[in-house]
Every structure is written in structure tokens, then in C-alpha cells.
mmCIF file of C-alpha atoms in Angstrom:
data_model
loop_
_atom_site.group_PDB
_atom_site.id
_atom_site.type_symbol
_atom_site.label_atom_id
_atom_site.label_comp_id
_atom_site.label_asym_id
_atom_site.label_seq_id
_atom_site.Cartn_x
_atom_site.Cartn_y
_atom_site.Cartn_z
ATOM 1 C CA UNK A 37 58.762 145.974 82.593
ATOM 2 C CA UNK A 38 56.537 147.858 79.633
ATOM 3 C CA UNK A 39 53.697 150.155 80.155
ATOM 4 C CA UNK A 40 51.441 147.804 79.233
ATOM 5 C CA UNK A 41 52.146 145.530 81.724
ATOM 6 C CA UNK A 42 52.286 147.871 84.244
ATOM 7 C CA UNK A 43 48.461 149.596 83.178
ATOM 8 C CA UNK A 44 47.360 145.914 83.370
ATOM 9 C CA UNK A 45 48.583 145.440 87.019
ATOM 10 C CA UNK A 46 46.806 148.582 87.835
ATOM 11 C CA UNK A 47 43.681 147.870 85.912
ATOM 12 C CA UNK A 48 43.213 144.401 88.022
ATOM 13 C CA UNK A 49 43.413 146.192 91.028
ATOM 14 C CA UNK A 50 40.140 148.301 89.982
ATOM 15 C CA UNK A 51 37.746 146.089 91.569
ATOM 16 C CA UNK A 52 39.358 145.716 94.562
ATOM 17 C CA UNK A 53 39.741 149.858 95.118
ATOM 18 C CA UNK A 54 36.380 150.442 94.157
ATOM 19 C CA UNK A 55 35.333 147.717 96.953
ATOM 20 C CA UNK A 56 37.610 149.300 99.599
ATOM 21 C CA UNK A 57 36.946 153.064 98.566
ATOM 22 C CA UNK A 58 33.961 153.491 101.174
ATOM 23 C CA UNK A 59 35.927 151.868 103.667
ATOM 24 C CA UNK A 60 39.177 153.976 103.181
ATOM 25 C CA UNK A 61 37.076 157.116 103.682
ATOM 26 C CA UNK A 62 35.664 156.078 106.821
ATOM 27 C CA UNK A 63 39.696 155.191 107.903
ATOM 28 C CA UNK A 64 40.462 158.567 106.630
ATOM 29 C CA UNK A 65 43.646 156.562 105.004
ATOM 30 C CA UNK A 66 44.684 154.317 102.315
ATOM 31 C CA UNK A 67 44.965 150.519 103.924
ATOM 32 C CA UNK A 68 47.916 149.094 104.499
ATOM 33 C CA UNK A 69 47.044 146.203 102.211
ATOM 34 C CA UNK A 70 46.202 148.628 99.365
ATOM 35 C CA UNK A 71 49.728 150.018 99.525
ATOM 36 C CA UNK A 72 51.356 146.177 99.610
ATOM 37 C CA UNK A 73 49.183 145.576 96.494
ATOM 38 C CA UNK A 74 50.440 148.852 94.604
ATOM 39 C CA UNK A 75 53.942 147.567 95.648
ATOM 40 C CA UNK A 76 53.229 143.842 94.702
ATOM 41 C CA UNK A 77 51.982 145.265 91.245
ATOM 42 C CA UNK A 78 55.151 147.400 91.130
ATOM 43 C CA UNK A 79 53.439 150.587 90.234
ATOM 44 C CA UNK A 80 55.687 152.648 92.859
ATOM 45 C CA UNK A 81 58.878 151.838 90.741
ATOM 46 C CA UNK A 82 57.305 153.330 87.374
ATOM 47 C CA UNK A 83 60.164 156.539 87.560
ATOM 48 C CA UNK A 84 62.233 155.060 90.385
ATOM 49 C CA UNK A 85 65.976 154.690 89.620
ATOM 50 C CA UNK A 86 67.169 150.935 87.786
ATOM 51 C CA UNK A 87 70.142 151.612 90.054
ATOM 52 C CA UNK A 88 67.380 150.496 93.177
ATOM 53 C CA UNK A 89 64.998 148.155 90.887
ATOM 54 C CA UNK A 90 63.139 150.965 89.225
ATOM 55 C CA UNK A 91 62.539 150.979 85.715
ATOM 56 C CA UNK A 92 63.192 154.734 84.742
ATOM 57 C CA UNK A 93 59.588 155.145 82.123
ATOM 58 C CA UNK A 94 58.356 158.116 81.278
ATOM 59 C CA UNK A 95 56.466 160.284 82.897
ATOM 60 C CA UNK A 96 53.400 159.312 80.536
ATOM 61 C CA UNK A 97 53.195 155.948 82.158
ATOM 62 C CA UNK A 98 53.160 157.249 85.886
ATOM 63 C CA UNK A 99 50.624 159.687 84.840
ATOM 64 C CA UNK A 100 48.275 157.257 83.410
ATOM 65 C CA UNK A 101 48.664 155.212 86.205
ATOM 66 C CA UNK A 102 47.512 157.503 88.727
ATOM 67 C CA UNK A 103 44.574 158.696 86.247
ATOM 68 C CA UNK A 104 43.527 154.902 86.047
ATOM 69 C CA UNK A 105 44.107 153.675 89.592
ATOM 70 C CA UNK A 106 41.884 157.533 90.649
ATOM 71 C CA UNK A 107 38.554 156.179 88.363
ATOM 72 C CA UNK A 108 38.112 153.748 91.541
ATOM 73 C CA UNK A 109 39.301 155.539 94.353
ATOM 74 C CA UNK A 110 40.180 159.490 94.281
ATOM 75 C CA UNK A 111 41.748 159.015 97.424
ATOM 76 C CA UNK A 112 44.079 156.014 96.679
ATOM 77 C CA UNK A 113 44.907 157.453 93.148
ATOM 78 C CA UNK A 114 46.132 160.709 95.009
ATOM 79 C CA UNK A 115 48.385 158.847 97.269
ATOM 80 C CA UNK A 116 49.816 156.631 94.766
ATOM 81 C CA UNK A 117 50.844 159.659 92.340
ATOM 82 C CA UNK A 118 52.031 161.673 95.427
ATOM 83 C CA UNK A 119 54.164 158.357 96.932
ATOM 84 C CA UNK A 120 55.317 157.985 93.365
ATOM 85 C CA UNK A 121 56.794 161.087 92.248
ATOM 86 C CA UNK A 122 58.729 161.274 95.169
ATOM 87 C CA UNK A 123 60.653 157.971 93.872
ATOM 88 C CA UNK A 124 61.483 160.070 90.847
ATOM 89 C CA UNK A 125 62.112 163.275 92.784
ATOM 90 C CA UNK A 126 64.689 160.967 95.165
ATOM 91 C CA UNK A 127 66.168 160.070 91.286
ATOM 92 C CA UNK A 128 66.778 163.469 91.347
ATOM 93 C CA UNK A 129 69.304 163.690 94.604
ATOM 94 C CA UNK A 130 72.417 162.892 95.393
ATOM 95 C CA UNK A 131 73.065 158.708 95.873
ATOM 96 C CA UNK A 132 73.759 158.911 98.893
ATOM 97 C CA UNK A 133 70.503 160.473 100.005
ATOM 98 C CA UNK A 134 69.101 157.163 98.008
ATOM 99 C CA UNK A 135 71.206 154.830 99.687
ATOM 100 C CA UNK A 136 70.255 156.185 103.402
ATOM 101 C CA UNK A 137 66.218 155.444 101.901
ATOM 102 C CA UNK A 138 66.665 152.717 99.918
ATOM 103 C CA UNK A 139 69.431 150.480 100.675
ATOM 104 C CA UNK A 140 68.069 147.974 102.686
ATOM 105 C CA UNK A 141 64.698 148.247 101.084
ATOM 106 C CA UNK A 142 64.075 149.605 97.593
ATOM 107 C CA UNK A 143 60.406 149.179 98.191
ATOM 108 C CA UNK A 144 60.818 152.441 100.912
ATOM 109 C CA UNK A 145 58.520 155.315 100.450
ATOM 110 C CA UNK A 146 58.494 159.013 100.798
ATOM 111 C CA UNK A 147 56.071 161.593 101.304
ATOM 112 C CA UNK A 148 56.053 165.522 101.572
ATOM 113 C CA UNK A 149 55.124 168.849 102.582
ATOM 114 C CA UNK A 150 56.480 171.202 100.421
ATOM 115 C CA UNK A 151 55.191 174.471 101.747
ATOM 116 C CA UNK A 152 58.303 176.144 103.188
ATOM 117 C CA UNK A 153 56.819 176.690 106.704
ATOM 118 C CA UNK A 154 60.189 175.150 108.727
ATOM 119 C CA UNK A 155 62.480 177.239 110.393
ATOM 120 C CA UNK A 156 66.231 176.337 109.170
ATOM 121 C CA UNK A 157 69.555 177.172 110.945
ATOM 122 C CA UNK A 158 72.762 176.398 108.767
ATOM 123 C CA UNK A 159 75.543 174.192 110.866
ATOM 124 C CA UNK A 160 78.621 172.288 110.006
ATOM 125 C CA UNK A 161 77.651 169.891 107.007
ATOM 126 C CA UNK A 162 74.353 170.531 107.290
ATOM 127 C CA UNK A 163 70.908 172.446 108.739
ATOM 128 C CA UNK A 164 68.753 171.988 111.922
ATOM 129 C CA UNK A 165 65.562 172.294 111.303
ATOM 130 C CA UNK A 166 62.181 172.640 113.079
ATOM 131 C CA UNK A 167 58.232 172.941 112.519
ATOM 132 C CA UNK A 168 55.359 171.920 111.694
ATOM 133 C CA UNK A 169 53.974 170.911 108.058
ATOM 134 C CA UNK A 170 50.548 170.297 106.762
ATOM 135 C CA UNK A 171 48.911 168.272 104.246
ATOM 136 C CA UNK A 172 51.586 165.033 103.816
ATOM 137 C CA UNK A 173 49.072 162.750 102.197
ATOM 138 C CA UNK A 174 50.050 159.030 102.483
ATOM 139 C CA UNK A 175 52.860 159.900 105.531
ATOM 140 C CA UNK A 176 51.806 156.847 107.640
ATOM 141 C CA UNK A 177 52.899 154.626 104.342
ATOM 142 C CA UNK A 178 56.277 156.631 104.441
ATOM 143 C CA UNK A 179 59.284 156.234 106.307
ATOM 144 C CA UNK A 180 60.650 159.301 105.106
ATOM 145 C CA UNK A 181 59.359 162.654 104.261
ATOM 146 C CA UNK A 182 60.578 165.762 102.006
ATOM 147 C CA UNK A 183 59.601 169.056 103.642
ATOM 148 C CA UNK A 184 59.977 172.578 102.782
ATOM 149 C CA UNK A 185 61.810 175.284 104.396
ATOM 150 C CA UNK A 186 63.337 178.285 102.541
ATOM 151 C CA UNK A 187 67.035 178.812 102.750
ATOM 152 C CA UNK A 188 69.804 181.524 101.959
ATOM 153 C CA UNK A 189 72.574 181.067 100.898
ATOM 154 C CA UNK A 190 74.893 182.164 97.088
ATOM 155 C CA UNK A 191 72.348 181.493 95.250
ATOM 156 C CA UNK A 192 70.071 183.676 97.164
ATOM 157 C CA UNK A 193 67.129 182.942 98.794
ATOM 158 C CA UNK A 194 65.388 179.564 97.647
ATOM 159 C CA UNK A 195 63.169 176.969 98.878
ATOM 160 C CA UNK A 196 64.530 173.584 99.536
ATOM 161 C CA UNK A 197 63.150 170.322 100.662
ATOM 162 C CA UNK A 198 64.622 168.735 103.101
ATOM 163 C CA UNK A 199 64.337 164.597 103.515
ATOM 164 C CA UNK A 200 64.041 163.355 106.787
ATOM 165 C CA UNK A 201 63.964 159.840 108.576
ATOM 166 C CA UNK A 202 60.559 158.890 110.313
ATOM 167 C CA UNK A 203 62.711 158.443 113.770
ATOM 168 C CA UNK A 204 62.728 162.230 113.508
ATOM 169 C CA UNK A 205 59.526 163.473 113.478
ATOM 170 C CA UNK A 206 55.802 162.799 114.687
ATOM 171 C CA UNK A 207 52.711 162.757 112.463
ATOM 172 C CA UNK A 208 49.769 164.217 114.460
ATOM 173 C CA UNK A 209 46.336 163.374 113.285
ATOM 174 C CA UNK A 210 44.478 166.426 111.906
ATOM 175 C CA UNK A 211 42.941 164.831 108.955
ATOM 176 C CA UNK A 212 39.163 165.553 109.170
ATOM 177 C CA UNK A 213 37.794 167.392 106.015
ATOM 178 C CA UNK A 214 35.340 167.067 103.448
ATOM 179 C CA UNK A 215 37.235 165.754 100.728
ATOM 180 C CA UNK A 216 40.107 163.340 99.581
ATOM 181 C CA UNK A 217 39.099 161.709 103.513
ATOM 182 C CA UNK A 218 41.081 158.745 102.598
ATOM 183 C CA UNK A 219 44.450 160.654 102.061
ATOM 184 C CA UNK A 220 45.841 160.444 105.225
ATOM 185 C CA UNK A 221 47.336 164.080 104.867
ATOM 186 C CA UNK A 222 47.784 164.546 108.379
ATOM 187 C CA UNK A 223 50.584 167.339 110.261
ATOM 188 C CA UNK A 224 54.635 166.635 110.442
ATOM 189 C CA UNK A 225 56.272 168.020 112.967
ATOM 190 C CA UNK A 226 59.957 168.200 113.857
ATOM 191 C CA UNK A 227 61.111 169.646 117.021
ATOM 192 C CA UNK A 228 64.353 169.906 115.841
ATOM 193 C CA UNK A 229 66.729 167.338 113.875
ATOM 194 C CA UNK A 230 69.784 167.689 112.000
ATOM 195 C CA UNK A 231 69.862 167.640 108.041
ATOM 196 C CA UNK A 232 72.777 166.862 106.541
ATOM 197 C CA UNK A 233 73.595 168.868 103.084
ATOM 198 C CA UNK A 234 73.373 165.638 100.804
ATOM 199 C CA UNK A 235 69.427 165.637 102.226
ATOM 200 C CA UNK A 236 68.634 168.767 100.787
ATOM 201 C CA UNK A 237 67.117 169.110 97.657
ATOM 202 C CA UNK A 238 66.713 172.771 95.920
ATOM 203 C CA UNK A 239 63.707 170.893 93.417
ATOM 204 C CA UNK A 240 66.079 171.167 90.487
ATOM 205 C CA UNK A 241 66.433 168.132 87.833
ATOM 206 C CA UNK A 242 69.362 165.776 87.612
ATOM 207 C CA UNK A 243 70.410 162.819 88.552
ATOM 208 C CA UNK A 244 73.815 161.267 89.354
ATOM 209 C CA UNK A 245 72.837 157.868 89.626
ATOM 210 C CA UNK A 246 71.528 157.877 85.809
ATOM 211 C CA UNK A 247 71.764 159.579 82.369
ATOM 212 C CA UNK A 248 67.810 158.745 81.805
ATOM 213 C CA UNK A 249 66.369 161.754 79.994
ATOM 214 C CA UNK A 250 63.397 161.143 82.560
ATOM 215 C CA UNK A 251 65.436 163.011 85.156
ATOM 216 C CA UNK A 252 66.140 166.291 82.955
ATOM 217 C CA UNK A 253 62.433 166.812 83.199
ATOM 218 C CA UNK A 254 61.549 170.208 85.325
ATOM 219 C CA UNK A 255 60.080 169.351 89.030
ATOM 220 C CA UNK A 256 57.418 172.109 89.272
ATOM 221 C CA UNK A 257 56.099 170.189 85.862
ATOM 222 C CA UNK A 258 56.008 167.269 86.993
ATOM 223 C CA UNK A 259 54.909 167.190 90.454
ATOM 224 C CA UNK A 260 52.053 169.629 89.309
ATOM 225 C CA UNK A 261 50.756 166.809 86.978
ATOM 226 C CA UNK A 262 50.931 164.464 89.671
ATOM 227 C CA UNK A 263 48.138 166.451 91.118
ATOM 228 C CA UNK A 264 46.207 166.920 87.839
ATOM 229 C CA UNK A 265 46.052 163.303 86.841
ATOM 230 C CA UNK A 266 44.182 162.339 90.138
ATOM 231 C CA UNK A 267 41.740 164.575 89.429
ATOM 232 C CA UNK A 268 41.148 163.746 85.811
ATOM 233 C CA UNK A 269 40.936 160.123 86.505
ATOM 234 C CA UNK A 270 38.455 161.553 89.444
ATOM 235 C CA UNK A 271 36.531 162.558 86.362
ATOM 236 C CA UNK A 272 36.497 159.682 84.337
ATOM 237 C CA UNK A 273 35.474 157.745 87.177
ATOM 238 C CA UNK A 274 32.303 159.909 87.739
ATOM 239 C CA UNK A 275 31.315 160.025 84.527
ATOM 240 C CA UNK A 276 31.339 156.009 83.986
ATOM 241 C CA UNK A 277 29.582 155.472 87.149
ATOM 242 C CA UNK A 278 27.056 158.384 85.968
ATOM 243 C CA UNK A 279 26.354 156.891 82.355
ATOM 244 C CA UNK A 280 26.033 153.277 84.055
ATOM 245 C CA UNK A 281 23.360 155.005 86.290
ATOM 246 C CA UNK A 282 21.557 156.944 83.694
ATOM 247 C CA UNK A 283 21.076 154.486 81.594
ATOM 248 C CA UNK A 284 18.680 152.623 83.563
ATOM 249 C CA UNK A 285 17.293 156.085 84.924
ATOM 250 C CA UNK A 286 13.459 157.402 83.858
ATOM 251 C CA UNK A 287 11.906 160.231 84.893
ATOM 252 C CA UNK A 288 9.193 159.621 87.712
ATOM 253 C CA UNK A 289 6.902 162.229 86.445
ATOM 254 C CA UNK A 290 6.625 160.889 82.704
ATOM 255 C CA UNK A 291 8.575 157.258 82.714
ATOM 256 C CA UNK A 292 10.962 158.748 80.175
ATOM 257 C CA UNK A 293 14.752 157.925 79.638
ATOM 258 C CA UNK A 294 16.243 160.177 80.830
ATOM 259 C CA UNK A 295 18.939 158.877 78.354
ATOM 260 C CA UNK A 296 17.239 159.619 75.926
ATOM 261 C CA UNK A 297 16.978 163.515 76.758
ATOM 262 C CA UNK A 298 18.880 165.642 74.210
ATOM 263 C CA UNK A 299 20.392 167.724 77.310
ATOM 264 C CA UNK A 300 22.206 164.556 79.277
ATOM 265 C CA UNK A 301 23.598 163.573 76.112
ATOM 266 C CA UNK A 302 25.225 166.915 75.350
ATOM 267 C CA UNK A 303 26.372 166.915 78.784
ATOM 268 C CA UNK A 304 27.934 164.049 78.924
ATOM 269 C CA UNK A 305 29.744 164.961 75.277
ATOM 270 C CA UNK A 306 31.225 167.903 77.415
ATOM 271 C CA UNK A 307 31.986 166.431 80.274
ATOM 272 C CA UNK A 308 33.900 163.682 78.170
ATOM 273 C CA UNK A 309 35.075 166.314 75.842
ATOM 274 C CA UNK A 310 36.713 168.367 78.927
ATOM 275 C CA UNK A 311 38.243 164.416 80.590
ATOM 276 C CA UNK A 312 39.695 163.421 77.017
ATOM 277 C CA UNK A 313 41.424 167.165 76.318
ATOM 278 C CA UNK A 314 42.958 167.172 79.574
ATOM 279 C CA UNK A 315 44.628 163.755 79.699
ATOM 280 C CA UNK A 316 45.586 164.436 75.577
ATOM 281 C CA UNK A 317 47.362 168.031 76.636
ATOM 282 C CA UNK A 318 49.100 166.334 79.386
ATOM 283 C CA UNK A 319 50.560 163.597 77.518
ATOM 284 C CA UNK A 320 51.564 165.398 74.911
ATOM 285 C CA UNK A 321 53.336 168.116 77.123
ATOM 286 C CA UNK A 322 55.956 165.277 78.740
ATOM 287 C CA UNK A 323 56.292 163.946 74.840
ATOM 288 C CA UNK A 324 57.569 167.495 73.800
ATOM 289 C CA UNK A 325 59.665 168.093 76.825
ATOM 290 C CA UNK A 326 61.647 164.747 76.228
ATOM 291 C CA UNK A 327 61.597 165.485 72.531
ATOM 292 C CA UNK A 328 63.655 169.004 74.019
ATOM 293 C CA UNK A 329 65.729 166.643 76.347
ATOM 294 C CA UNK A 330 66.272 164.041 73.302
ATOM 295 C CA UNK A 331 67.922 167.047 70.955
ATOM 296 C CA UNK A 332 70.233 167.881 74.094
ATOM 297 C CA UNK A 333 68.625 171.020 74.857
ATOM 298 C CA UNK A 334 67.713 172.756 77.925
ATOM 299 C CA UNK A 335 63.773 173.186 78.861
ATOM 300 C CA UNK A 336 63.076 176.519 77.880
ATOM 301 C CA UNK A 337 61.252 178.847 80.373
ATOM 302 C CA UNK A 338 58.477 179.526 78.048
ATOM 303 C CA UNK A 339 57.490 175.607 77.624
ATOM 304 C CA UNK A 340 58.458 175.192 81.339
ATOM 305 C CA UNK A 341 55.369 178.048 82.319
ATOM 306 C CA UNK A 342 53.399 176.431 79.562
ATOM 307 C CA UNK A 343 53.259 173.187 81.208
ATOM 308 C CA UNK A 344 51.921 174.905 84.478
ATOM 309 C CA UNK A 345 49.548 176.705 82.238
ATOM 310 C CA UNK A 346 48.231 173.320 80.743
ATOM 311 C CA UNK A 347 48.277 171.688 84.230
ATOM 312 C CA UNK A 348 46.070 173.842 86.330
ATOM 313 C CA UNK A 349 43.569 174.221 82.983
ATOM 314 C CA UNK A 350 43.618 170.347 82.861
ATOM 315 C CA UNK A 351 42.476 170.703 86.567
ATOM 316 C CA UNK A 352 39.949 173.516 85.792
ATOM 317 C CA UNK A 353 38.634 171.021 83.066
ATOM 318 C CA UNK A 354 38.405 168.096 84.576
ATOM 319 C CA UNK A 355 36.457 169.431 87.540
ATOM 320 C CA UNK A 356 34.040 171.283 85.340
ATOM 321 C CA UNK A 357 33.199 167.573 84.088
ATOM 322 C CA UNK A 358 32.688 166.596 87.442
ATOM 323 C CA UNK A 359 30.045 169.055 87.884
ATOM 324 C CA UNK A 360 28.428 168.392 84.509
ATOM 325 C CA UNK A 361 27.977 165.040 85.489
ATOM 326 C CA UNK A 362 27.014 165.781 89.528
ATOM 327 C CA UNK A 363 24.516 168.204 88.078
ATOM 328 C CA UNK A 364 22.821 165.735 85.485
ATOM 329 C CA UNK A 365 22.644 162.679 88.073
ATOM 330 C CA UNK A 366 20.135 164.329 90.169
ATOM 331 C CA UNK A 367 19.017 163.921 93.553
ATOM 332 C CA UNK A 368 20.694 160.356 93.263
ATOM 333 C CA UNK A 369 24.186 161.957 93.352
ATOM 334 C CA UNK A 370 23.471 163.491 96.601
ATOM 335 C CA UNK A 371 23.266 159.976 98.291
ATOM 336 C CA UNK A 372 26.032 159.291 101.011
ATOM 337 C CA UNK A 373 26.451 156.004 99.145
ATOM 338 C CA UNK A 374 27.025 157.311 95.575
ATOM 339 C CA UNK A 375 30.478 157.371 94.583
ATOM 340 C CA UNK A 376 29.686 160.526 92.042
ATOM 341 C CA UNK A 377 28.838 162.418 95.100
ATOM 342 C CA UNK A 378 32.493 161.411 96.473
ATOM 343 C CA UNK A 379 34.557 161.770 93.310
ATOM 344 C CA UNK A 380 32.837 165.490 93.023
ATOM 345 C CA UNK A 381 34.004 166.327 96.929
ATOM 346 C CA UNK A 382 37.838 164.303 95.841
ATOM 347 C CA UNK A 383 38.006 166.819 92.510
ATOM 348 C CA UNK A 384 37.314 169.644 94.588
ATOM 349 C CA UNK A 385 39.414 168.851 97.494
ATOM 350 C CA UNK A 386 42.287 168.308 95.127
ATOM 351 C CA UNK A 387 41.744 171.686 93.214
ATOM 352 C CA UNK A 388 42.555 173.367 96.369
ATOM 353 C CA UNK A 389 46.096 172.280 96.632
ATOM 354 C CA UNK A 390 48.589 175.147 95.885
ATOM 355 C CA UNK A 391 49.774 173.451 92.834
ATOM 356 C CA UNK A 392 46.254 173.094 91.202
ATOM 357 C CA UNK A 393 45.669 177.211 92.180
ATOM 358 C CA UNK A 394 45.576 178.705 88.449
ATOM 359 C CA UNK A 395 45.948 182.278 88.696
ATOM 360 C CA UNK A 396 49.301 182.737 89.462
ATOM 361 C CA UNK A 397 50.443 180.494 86.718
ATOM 362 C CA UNK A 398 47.877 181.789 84.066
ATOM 363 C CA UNK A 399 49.349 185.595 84.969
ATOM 364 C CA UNK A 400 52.699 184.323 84.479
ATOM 365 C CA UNK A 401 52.134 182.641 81.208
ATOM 366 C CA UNK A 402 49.941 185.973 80.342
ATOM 367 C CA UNK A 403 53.001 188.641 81.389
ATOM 368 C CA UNK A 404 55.096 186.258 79.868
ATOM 369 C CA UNK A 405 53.657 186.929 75.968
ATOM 370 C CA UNK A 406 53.602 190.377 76.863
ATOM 371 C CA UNK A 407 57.191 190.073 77.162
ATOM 372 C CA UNK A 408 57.885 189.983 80.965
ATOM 373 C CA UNK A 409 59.742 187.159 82.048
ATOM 374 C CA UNK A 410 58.246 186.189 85.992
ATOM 375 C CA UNK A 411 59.849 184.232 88.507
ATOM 376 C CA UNK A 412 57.670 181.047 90.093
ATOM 377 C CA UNK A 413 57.481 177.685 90.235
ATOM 378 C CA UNK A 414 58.572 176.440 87.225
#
């Protein structure tokens, strides 16, 4: 399997997302047969293992395809490149952590909740662990679930995630908001179950199941990016359907085009200015960290903070061109039944999450030319 094969299974499913995009916000989740056509299309196996039927790409390829499967539904592009990563992030653990998920079935998914709001208790082999965790978009497609919890231990204190069965916890429906409806991203919670130490994952790189350079890439990078390319393809989705739109569009008042207005022309150059510098920045960031990992060097920290720099910006950007575009549809956007209107709630929704927030990471990069090296995520 190439990446051209794989963009063309995703592209076909366009029409069939943009159909069912109305519906899945109304279900507040992505449909069951939505999922079995992202399996049957083999999208989720873009980063996962060969060892389990994966193909081991890069990074580039799953990013793309959660940019292009986002232009017909933000919500089903956010799941996807959630669910996805996760398959990479399993690469990353020990095998048998991927045989317990994926030995019977390699088409198995896993979702997350990374904040580290569990309680832990260190036992024989393993943890207990208990809480409740928010936000685990797609969990109802998962039968297993990383979640965060912060441990202590020789290496100080850290947070972990910690991968967990279905059979021991509950998902309880709290998913009514405003934006990204279709997500699913209800609460986990865990009255108390037993993690053994093969199940917990301290969001490093490496795999022992491969020697793919894929695997050597850092997690906060990637997993950040998995965020950002929803949201940029959130953005190119807008702005087609808002150029389709205008096109036809005069102004009531005077029967002008409004195409033809020297102000929603420059407009749309930002807005597609903003969509095309994003995706180019994040390509081009995985390309030089496997460039790093092709020489046999280590990730340095100051590409590893400039990558989270680049991310949240791409975010920043491509949710500016969101609202160039909202702003120059007019009253139309406004409509219930315009999908600009719902990409522009999706782009905001998805700015919110923790790894889209850009201060921290923009006064990290900042201290960090200044000379003062800062832990964080990266």
C-alpha cells in the first residue's frame, strides 16, 4: 500500500461524509458504518505496525489523510486522526501490550484521555488505577482506551498513559457542546482496575516490534499535529464550500457579483494563503525530523519545541481562514444548514483542546532563544 492509493480511498469516501455530516451531528457520533468504511479503505493502518497488517508510512500520509477526510466532515476527520495515532502510539509500546489489543483482531481501535486526572497506586507488576476522564473522542468505536495519570517513580514524577480494556471501564454520555457534536468525546470512568506495567506508556518513542524510523518520531509532535490537521482540512473545506457559494452570489441591493468585489477576492487569497502555509510547514516539519532520524541522530530539543511552535501557529492559521471566509459569506453562513457555519464552530471547538493552546509552547520556544531551556510537552 502507497500513499496514493491510500488518499484515493479517502477521497471516494468524500461524498459519502459530506452526505452523513448533518446526520452525525445530530447523533453527536461518528456512525458505525463510517468507521467500517475508514477500516474497509484501510486508512486506520496508515502508521500501524506491519508486524499486525499495518504499513508503517510516514507521518505525512496520516496527516493528509485526516486533512482530506476533515474538508467533508470536521467531526469524522477528528476521530479518524485521533483513532489513528493511537495505532502508531500502540507501535510505540511494548508487544505484548499489542498482542493483548490486536491479536485476535488487528482492525481493534484505541482511544484516549490524556489529561492526567486518574489517581494511581503502584502494586506488584503493575498500578490500580481510578477516575474519571474527559474528552475521549471516538471511545464508543474503541475497545480500548489510553488514559492519563501522573506517576512517581526513578525517573521522577511523569505522566503516563495507561491502556485499558473496555470490560474495565464505563463511558458516560456528557457529549453536548457547540462544536465537533459528532465526536463522541464523551467521560471514561474507572472505578478501579488493575494495570499491568507492560500497559503503561511514559509517551516516549520506540518501538520493539520494528526498526521503522516512523517510530523515533517525538509523541508530543505528533499527536499535536493530529489535532492541527483536522482543523486545517476544517479550513479547506469552508473555503471550497464558500467559493462554490459566492460564485453564484449577487448583492440584493445592486445585483452585483459579489465575486467580483476586490475585497472577497483578497479574502479568499488570505484565507487560502493561511490553509496552504499551514499544511506546507507541517509537512515539511515530519520531512526534517526523519531526515534527523535517517542520519542516526537524536531529535534535538530545539526542533522538538519548534514543531509545537509550528503546530499550534498552523492551528492559529487555519482558524483565522475560517473566519475570513465565515465573515465574507454573509448572513448565508449563519444558516443551521450551511456547512461553513459548522466547519467555523468544528475549528473552534478543536482550538480549544490543550494541545492546540499556543501560549505555553510559543513562551517555550521564546525562553528557549533567549537561552533557557523549559521543560513541557515535547
Amino acid at each position: 500500500m502507497n500513499r496514493a492509493t491510500l488518499l484515493q480511498n479517502a477521497a471516494d469516501l468524500l461524498p459519502s461524509l459530506r452526505e452523513r455530516a448533518a446526520d452525525v451531528e445530530v447523533a453527536r457520533n461518528v456512525p458505525d458504518s463510517t468507521i467500517k468504511d475508514l477500516i474497509e479503505a484501510d486508512l486506520f493502518r496508515v502508521m500501524q505496525p506491519k508486524l499486525w497488517g499495518g504499513y508503517e508510512l510516514d507521518p505525512g500520509v496520516f496527516l493528509e489523510l485526516g486533512m482530506l477526510l476533515s474538508t467533508a466532515c470536521g467531526s469524522t476527520g477528528w476521530v479518524y486522526s485521533i483513532l489513528c495515532v493511537h495505532s502508531w502510539e500502540l507501535g510505540c509500546m511494548t508487544r505484548t501490550a499489542q498482542e493483548e489489543v490486536w491479536g485476535d483482531d488487528t482492525n481493534v481501535l484505541v482511544s484516549s484521555s490524556y489529561a492526567p486526572t486518574g489517581e494511581v497506586e503502584p502494586t506488584a507488576g503493575g498500578y490500580r488505577i481510578r477516575g474519571r476522564w474527559q474528552f475521549s473522542s471516538g471511545c464508543e468505536h474503541a475497545k480500548w482506551a489510553l488514559l492519563g495519570a501522573r506517576v512517581e517513580d526513578s525517573d521522577g514524577p511523569r505522566t503516563c498513559a495507561f491502556l485499558v480494556p473496555r470490560s474495565d471501564y464505563v463511558i458516560e454520555d456528557t457529549w453536548r457542546v457547540i462544536g465537533l457534536r459528532g465526536t463522541g468525546s464523551h467521560d471514561v470512568v474507572i472505578e478501579d482496575a488493575f494495570v499491568p506495567d507492560h500497559r503503561v506508556h511514559a509517551l516516549t518513542s520506540g518501538s520493539d516490534v520494528s526498526d521503522s524510523r516512523i517510530y523515533r518520531v517525538p509523541f508530543p509532535a505528533l499527536f499535536g499535529y493530529s489535532l492541527t490537521a483536522p482543523v486545517i482540512g476544517m479550513a479547506q473545506g469552508a473555503l471550497d464550500a464558500h467559493i462554490d457559494w459566492t460564485k453564484n452570489r449577487t448583492r440584493k441591493a445592486t445585483a452585483s457579483k459579489v465575486a467580483g468585489e476586490v475585497f472577497s477576492q483578497i479574502r479568499v487569497a488570505e484565507a487560502a494563503r493561511d490553509i496552504d502555509a499551514a499544511r506546507v510547514q507541517m509537512l515539511a516539519t515530519f520531512d526534517d525530523m526523519l531526515q534527523t532520524v535517517d542520519r542516526g541522530e537524536e531529535i534535538p530539543y530545539e526542533a522538538r519545541v519548534r514543531a509545537r511552535r509550528d503546530q499550534v501557529l498552523g492551528t492559529r492559521a487555519a482558524v483565522a481562514a475560517i473566519d475570513q471566509v465565515f465573515t465574507n459569506s454573509g448572513a448565508h453562513a449563519i444558516h443551521e444548514t450551511s456547512v461553513i457555519q459548522r466547519f467555523w464552530r468544528d475549528a473552534h471547538a478543536a482550538s480549544l483542546h490543550n494541545s492546540n493552546v499556543a501560549e505555553p509552547i510559543l513562551s517555550a520556544y521564546g525562553a528557549l532563544r533567549f537561552g533557557d531551556e523549559q521543560p513541557g510537552p515535547f
